[in-house]
CSV table of C-alpha atoms and ligand atoms in Angstrom, one decimal:
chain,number,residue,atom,x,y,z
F,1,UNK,CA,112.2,101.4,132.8
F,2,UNK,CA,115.7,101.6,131.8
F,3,UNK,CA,118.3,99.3,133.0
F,4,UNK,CA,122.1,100.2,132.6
F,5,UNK,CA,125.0,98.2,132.1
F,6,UNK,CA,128.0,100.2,132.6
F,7,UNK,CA,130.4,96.8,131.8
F,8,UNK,CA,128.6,96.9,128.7
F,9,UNK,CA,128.5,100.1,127.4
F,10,UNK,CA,124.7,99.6,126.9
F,11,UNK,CA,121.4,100.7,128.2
F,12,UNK,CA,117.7,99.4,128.0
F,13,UNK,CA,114.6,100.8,127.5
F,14,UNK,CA,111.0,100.2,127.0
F,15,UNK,CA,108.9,101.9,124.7
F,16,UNK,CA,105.6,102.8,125.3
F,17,UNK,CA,102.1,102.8,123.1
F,18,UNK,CA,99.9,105.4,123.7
F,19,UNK,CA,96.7,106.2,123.4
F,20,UNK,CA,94.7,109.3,122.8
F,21,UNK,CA,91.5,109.3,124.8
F,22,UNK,CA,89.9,112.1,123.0
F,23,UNK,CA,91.4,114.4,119.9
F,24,UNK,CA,90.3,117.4,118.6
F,25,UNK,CA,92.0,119.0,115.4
F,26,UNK,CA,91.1,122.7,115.9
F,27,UNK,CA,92.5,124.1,113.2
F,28,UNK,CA,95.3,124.7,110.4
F,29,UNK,CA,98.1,126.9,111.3
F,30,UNK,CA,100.6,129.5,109.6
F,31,UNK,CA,103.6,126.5,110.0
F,32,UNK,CA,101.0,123.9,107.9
F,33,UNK,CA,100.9,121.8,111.1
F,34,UNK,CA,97.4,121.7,113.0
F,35,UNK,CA,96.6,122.7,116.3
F,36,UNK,CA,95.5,119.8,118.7
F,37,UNK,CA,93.3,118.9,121.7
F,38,UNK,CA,94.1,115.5,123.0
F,39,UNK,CA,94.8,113.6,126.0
F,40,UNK,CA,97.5,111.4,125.8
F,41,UNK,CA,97.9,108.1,127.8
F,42,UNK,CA,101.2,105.6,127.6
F,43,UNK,CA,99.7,102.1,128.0
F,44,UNK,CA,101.5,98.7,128.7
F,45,UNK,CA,102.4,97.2,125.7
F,46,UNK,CA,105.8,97.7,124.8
F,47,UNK,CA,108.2,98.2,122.2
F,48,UNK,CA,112.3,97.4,123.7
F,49,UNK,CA,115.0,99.4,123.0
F,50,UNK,CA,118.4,98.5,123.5
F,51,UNK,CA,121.6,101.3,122.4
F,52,UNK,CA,125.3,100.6,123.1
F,53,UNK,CA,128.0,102.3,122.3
F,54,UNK,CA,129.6,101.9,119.0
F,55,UNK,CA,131.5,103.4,116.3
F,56,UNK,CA,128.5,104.4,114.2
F,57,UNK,CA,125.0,105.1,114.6
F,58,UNK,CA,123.2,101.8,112.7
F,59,UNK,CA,120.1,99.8,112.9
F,60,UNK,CA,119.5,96.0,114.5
F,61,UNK,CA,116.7,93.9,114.9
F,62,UNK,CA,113.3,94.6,113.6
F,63,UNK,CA,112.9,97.7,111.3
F,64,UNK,CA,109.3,99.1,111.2
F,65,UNK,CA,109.8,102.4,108.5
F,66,UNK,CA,108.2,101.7,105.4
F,67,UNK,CA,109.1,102.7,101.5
F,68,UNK,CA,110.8,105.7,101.6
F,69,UNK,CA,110.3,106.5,105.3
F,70,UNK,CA,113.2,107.4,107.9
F,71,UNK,CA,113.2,105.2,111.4
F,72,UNK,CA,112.4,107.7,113.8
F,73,UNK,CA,114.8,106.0,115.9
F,74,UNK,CA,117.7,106.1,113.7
F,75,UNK,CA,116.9,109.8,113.6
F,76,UNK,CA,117.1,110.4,117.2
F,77,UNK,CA,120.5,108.4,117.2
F,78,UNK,CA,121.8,110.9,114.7
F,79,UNK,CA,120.6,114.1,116.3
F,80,UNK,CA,121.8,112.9,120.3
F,81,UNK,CA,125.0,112.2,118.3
F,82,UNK,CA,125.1,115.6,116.4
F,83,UNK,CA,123.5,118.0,119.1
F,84,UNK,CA,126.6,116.0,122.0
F,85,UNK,CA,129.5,116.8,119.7
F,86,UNK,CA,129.0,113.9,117.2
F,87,UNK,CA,131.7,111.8,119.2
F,88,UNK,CA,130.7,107.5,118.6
F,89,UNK,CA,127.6,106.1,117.9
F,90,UNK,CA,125.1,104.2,118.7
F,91,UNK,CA,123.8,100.6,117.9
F,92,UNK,CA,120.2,100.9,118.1
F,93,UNK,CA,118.4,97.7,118.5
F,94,UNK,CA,114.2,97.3,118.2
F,95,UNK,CA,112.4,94.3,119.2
F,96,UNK,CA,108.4,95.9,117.9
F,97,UNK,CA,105.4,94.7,119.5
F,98,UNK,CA,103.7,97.9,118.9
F,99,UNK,CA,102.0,97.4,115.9
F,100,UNK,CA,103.2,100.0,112.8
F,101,UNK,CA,101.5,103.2,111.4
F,102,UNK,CA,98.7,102.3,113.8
F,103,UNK,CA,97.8,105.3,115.7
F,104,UNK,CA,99.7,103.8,119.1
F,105,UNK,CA,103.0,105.9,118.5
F,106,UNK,CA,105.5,103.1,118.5
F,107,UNK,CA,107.7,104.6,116.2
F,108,UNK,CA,107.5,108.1,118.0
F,109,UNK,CA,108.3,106.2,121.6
F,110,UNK,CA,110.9,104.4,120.0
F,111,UNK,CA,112.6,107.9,118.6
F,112,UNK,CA,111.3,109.3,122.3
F,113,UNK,CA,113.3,105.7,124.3
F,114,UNK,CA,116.4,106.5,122.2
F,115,UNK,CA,116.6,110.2,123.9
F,116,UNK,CA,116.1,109.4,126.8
F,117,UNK,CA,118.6,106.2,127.4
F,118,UNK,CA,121.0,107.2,124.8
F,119,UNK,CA,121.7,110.6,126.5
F,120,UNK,CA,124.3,109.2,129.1
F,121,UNK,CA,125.5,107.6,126.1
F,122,UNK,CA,125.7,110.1,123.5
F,123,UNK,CA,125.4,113.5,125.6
F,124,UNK,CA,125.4,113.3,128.9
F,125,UNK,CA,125.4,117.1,129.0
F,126,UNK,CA,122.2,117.9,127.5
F,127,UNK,CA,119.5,119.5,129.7
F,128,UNK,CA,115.7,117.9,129.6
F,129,UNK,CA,114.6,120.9,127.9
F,130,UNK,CA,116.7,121.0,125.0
F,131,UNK,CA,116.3,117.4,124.8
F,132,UNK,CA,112.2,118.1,124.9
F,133,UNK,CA,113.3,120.4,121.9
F,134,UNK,CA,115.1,117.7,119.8
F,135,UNK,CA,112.2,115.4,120.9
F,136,UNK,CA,109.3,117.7,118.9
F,137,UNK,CA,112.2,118.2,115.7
F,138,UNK,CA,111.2,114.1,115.2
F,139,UNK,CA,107.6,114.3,115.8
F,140,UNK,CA,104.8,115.7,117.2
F,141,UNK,CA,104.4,113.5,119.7
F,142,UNK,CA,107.8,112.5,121.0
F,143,UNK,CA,108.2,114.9,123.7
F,144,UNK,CA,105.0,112.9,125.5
F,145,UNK,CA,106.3,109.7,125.0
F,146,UNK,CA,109.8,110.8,126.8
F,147,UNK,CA,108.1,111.2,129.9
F,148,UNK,CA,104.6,109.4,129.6
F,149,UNK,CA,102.3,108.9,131.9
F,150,UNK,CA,99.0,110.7,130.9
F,151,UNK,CA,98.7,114.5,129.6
F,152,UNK,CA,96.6,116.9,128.6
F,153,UNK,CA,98.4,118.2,125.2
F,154,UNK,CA,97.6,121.3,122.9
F,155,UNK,CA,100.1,122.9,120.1
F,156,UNK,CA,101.3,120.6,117.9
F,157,UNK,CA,100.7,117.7,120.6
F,158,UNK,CA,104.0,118.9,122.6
F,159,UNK,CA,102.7,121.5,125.1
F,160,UNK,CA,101.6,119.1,128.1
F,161,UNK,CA,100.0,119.6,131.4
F,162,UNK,CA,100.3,115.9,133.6
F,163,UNK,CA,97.5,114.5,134.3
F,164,UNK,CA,96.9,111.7,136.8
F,165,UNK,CA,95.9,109.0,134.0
F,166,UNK,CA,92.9,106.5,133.6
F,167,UNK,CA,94.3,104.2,136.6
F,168,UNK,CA,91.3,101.8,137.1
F,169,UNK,CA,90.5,101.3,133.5
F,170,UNK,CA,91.3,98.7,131.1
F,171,UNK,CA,91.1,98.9,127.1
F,172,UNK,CA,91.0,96.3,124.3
F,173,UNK,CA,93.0,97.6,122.0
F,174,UNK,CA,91.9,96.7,118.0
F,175,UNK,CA,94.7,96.9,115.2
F,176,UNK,CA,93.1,96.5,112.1
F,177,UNK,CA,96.0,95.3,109.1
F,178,UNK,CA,95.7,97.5,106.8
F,179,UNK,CA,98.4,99.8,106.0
F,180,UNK,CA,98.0,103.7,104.9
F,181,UNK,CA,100.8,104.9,102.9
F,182,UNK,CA,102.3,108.3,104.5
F,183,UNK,CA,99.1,108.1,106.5
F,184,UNK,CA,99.5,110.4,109.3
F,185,UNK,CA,100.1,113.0,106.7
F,186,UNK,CA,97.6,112.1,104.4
F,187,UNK,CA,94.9,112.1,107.2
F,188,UNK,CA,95.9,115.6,108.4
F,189,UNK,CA,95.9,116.7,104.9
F,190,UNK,CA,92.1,115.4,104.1
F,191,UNK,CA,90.8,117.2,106.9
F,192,UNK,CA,88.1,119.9,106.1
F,193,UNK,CA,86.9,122.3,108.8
F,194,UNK,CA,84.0,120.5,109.3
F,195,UNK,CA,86.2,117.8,110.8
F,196,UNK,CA,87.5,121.1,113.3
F,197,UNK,CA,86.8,121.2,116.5
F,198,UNK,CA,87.1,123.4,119.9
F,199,UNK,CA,88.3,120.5,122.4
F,200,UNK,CA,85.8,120.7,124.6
F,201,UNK,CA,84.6,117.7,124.8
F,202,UNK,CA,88.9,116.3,125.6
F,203,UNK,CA,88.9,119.8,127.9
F,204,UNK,CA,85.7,118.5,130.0
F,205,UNK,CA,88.1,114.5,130.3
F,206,UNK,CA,90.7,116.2,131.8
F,207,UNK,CA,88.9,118.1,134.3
F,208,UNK,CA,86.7,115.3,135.7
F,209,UNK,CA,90.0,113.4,136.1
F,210,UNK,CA,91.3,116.4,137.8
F,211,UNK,CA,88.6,115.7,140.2
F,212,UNK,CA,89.8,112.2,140.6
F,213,UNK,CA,86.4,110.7,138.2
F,214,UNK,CA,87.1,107.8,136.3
F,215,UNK,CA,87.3,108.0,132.6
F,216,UNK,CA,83.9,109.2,130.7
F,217,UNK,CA,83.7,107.1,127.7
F,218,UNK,CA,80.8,109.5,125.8
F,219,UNK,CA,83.4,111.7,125.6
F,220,UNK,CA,86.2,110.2,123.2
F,221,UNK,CA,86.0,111.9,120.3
F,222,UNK,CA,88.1,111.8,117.2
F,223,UNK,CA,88.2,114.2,114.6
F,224,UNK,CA,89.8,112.1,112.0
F,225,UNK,CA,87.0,109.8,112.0
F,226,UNK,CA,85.6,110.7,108.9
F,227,UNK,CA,88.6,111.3,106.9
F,228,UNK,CA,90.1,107.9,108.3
F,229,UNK,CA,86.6,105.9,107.3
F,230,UNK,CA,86.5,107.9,103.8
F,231,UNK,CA,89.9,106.2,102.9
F,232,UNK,CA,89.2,102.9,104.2
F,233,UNK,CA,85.2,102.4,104.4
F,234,UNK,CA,85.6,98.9,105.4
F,235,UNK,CA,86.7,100.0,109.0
F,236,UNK,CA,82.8,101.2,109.2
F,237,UNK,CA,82.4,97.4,109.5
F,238,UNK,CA,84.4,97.0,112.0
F,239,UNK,CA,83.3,100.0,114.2
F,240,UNK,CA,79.9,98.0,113.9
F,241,UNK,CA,81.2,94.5,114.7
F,242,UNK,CA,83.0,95.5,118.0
F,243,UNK,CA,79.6,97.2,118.9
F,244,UNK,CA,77.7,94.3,118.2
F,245,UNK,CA,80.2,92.3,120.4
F,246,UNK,CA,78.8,94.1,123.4
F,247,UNK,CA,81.6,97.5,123.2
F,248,UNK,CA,79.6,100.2,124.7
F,249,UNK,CA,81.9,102.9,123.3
F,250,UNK,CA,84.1,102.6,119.9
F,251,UNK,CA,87.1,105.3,119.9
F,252,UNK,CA,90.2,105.8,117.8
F,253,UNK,CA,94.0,106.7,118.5
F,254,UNK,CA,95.4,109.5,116.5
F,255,UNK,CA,94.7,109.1,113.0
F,256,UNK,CA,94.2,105.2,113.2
F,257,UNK,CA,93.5,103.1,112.8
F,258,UNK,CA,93.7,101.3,115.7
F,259,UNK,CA,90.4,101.4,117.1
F,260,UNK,CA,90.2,100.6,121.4
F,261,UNK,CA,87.3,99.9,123.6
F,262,UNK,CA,87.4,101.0,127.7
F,263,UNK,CA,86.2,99.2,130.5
F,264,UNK,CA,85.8,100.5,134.4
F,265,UNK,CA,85.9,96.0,134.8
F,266,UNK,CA,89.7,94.4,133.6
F,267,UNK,CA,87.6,91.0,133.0
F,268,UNK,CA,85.4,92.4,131.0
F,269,UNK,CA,87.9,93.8,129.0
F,270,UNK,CA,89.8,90.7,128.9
F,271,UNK,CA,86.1,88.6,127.8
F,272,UNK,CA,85.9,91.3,125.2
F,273,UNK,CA,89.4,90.7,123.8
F,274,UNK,CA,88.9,86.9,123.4
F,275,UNK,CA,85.5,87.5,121.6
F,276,UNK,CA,86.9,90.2,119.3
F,277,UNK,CA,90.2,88.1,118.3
F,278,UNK,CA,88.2,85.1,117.9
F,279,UNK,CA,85.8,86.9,115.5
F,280,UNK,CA,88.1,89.0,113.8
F,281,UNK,CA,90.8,86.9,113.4
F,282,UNK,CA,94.2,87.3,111.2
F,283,UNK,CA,92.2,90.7,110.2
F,284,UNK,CA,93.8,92.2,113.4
F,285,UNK,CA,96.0,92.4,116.3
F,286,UNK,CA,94.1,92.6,119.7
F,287,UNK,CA,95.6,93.6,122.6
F,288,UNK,CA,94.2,94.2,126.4
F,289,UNK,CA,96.6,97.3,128.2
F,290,UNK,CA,96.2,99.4,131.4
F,291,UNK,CA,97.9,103.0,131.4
F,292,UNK,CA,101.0,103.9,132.6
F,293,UNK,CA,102.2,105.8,134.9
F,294,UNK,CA,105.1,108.0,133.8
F,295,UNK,CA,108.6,106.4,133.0
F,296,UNK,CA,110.9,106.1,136.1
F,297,UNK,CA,114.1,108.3,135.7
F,298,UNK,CA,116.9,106.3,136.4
F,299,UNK,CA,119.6,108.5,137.7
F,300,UNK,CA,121.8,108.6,134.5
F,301,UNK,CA,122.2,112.0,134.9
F,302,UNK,CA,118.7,113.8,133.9
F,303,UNK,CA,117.2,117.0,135.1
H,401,LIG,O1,105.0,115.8,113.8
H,401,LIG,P1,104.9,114.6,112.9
H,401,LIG,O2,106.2,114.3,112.2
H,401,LIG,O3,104.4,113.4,113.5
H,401,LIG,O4,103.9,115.0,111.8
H,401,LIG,C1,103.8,114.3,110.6
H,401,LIG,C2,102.9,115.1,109.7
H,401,LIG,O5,101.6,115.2,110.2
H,401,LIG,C3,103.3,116.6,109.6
H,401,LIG,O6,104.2,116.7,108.5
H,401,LIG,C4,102.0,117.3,109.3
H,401,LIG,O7,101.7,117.1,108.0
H,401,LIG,C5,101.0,116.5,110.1
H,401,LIG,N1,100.8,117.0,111.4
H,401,LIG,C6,100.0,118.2,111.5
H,401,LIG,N2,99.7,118.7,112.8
H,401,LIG,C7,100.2,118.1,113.9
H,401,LIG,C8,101.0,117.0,113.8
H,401,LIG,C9,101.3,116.5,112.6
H,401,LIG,O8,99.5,118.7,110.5
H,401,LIG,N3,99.9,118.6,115.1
């Protein structure tokens, strides 16, 4: 995953997507975040990262942040700057193919690709747990996209258990364009308790992959289904069209709205994609991915 130029001063990485097959919110807490259930899954699409060295920490290529926002990636530059002894920089450049604010965590993998091949840049002497800690300082779900792979996650998203990952399965993956201001914020914050619940359903995923079962499609819930279809009822329609298409099972990642569709057959996934991209057209990005297993250290000096 990460190639290394010494000559050049510069490293490469690629940034994941992920998926979550399965989220529960169960709760509110204390700190105003909300206690999670989900199984995360990195799958192979791809955002690349490239850092050299350089006098400052700045920005090249393709800048997804919106109005107002921070690029998570900038901030992970700035922190692996601050947290080695804030001697150089970094030139952090993005080439995005994960679509934006879509529920796939490319900004969060980018922050997550930044730690891990700007360490040996930045500060070589940083351990993997305090870099897991400035990992969940950007975002929830940045200490899973470090590593990757497939987890069972609880807390805020950043206590993991590994899990061995939906290996024979394929998924369409549906982008909708349309754009949600502040979304993942604004979703958490229209959630009512009736959207709560206890996880069992992403609990009962992980065990029957435990036990080596393939991937039980009845069971990827979402609770920010009906807060994410209250903001932007039209996705209702296309919830309906994918099904009409032939998808057996409609889920969601994060707070969407991406919407994917699994298959146990990669052709019928790939026959799905070109009926869903032909019928939905500029409306959305469609993608066919497999999961990942998790990110190859490299030998730059972690663990
Ligand atoms: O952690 P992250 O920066 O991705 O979170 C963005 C916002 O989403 C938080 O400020 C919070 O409002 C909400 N959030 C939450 N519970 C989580 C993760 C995020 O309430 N587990």
């Amino acid at each position: 995953m990460t190639g290394v130029s010494a000559a050049m001063g510069s490293v490469r990485e690629r940034a994941p997507a992920k998926l979550n097959l399965g989220l529960a919110v169960v709760g509110r807490r204390d700190d105003g975040f909300h206690e999670l259930v989900t199984i995360f899954q990195t799958v192979d699409l791809w955002d690349d990262v490239t850092l050299t060295a350089a006098p400052e920490v700045r920005l090249a290529g393709d800048d997804p942040a919106g109005d107002g926002e921070r690029n998570l990636a900038l901030v992970a530059a700035e922190r692996l700057r601050r947290i080695g002894g804030g001697e150089g920089g970094l030139l952090v450049e993005l080439r995005k193919r994960i679509p934006v604010a879509a529920g796939l965590g490319g900004a969060s993998s980018d922050a997550a690709a930044v730690l891990r091949g700007g360490r040996a840049l930045l500060a070589p002497a940083v351990s993997d747990v305090a870099l897991a800690a400035l990992a969940v300082g950007i975002g929830s779900d940045v200490p899973f996209l470090l590593d990757g792979g497939a987890a069972l996650a609880t807390g805020r998203g950043e206590r993991l258990r590994p899990l061995p990952g939906a290996a024979g399965e394929a998924f369409v993956v549906v982008s909708p364009r349309v754009t949600i201001a502040r979304k993942t914020a604004r979703l958490f914050g229209a959630l009512t308790a009736d959207d709560y619940g206890d996880g069992a359903m992403v609990i009962e995923q992980a065990a029957r992959w435990g036990r080596g079962e393939p991937l039980a499609p009845e069971l990827l819930e979402n609770g920010f289904t009906r807060p994410l279809l209250a903001l932007r009822p039209e996705l209702a329609e296309l919830g309906t069209l994918l099904r009409r298409l032939g998808a057996p099972v409609v889920a969601i990642s994060g707070a969407g709205p991406s919407h994917y569709v699994p298959f146990a057959e990669p052709a019928a996934a790939a026959r799905f994609a070109v009926a869903a991209d032909a019928r939905l057209g500029r409306g959305a990005e469609v993608f066919v991915v497999r999961g990942t297993g998790r990110l190859a250290g490299d030998g730059d000096g972690r663990g």
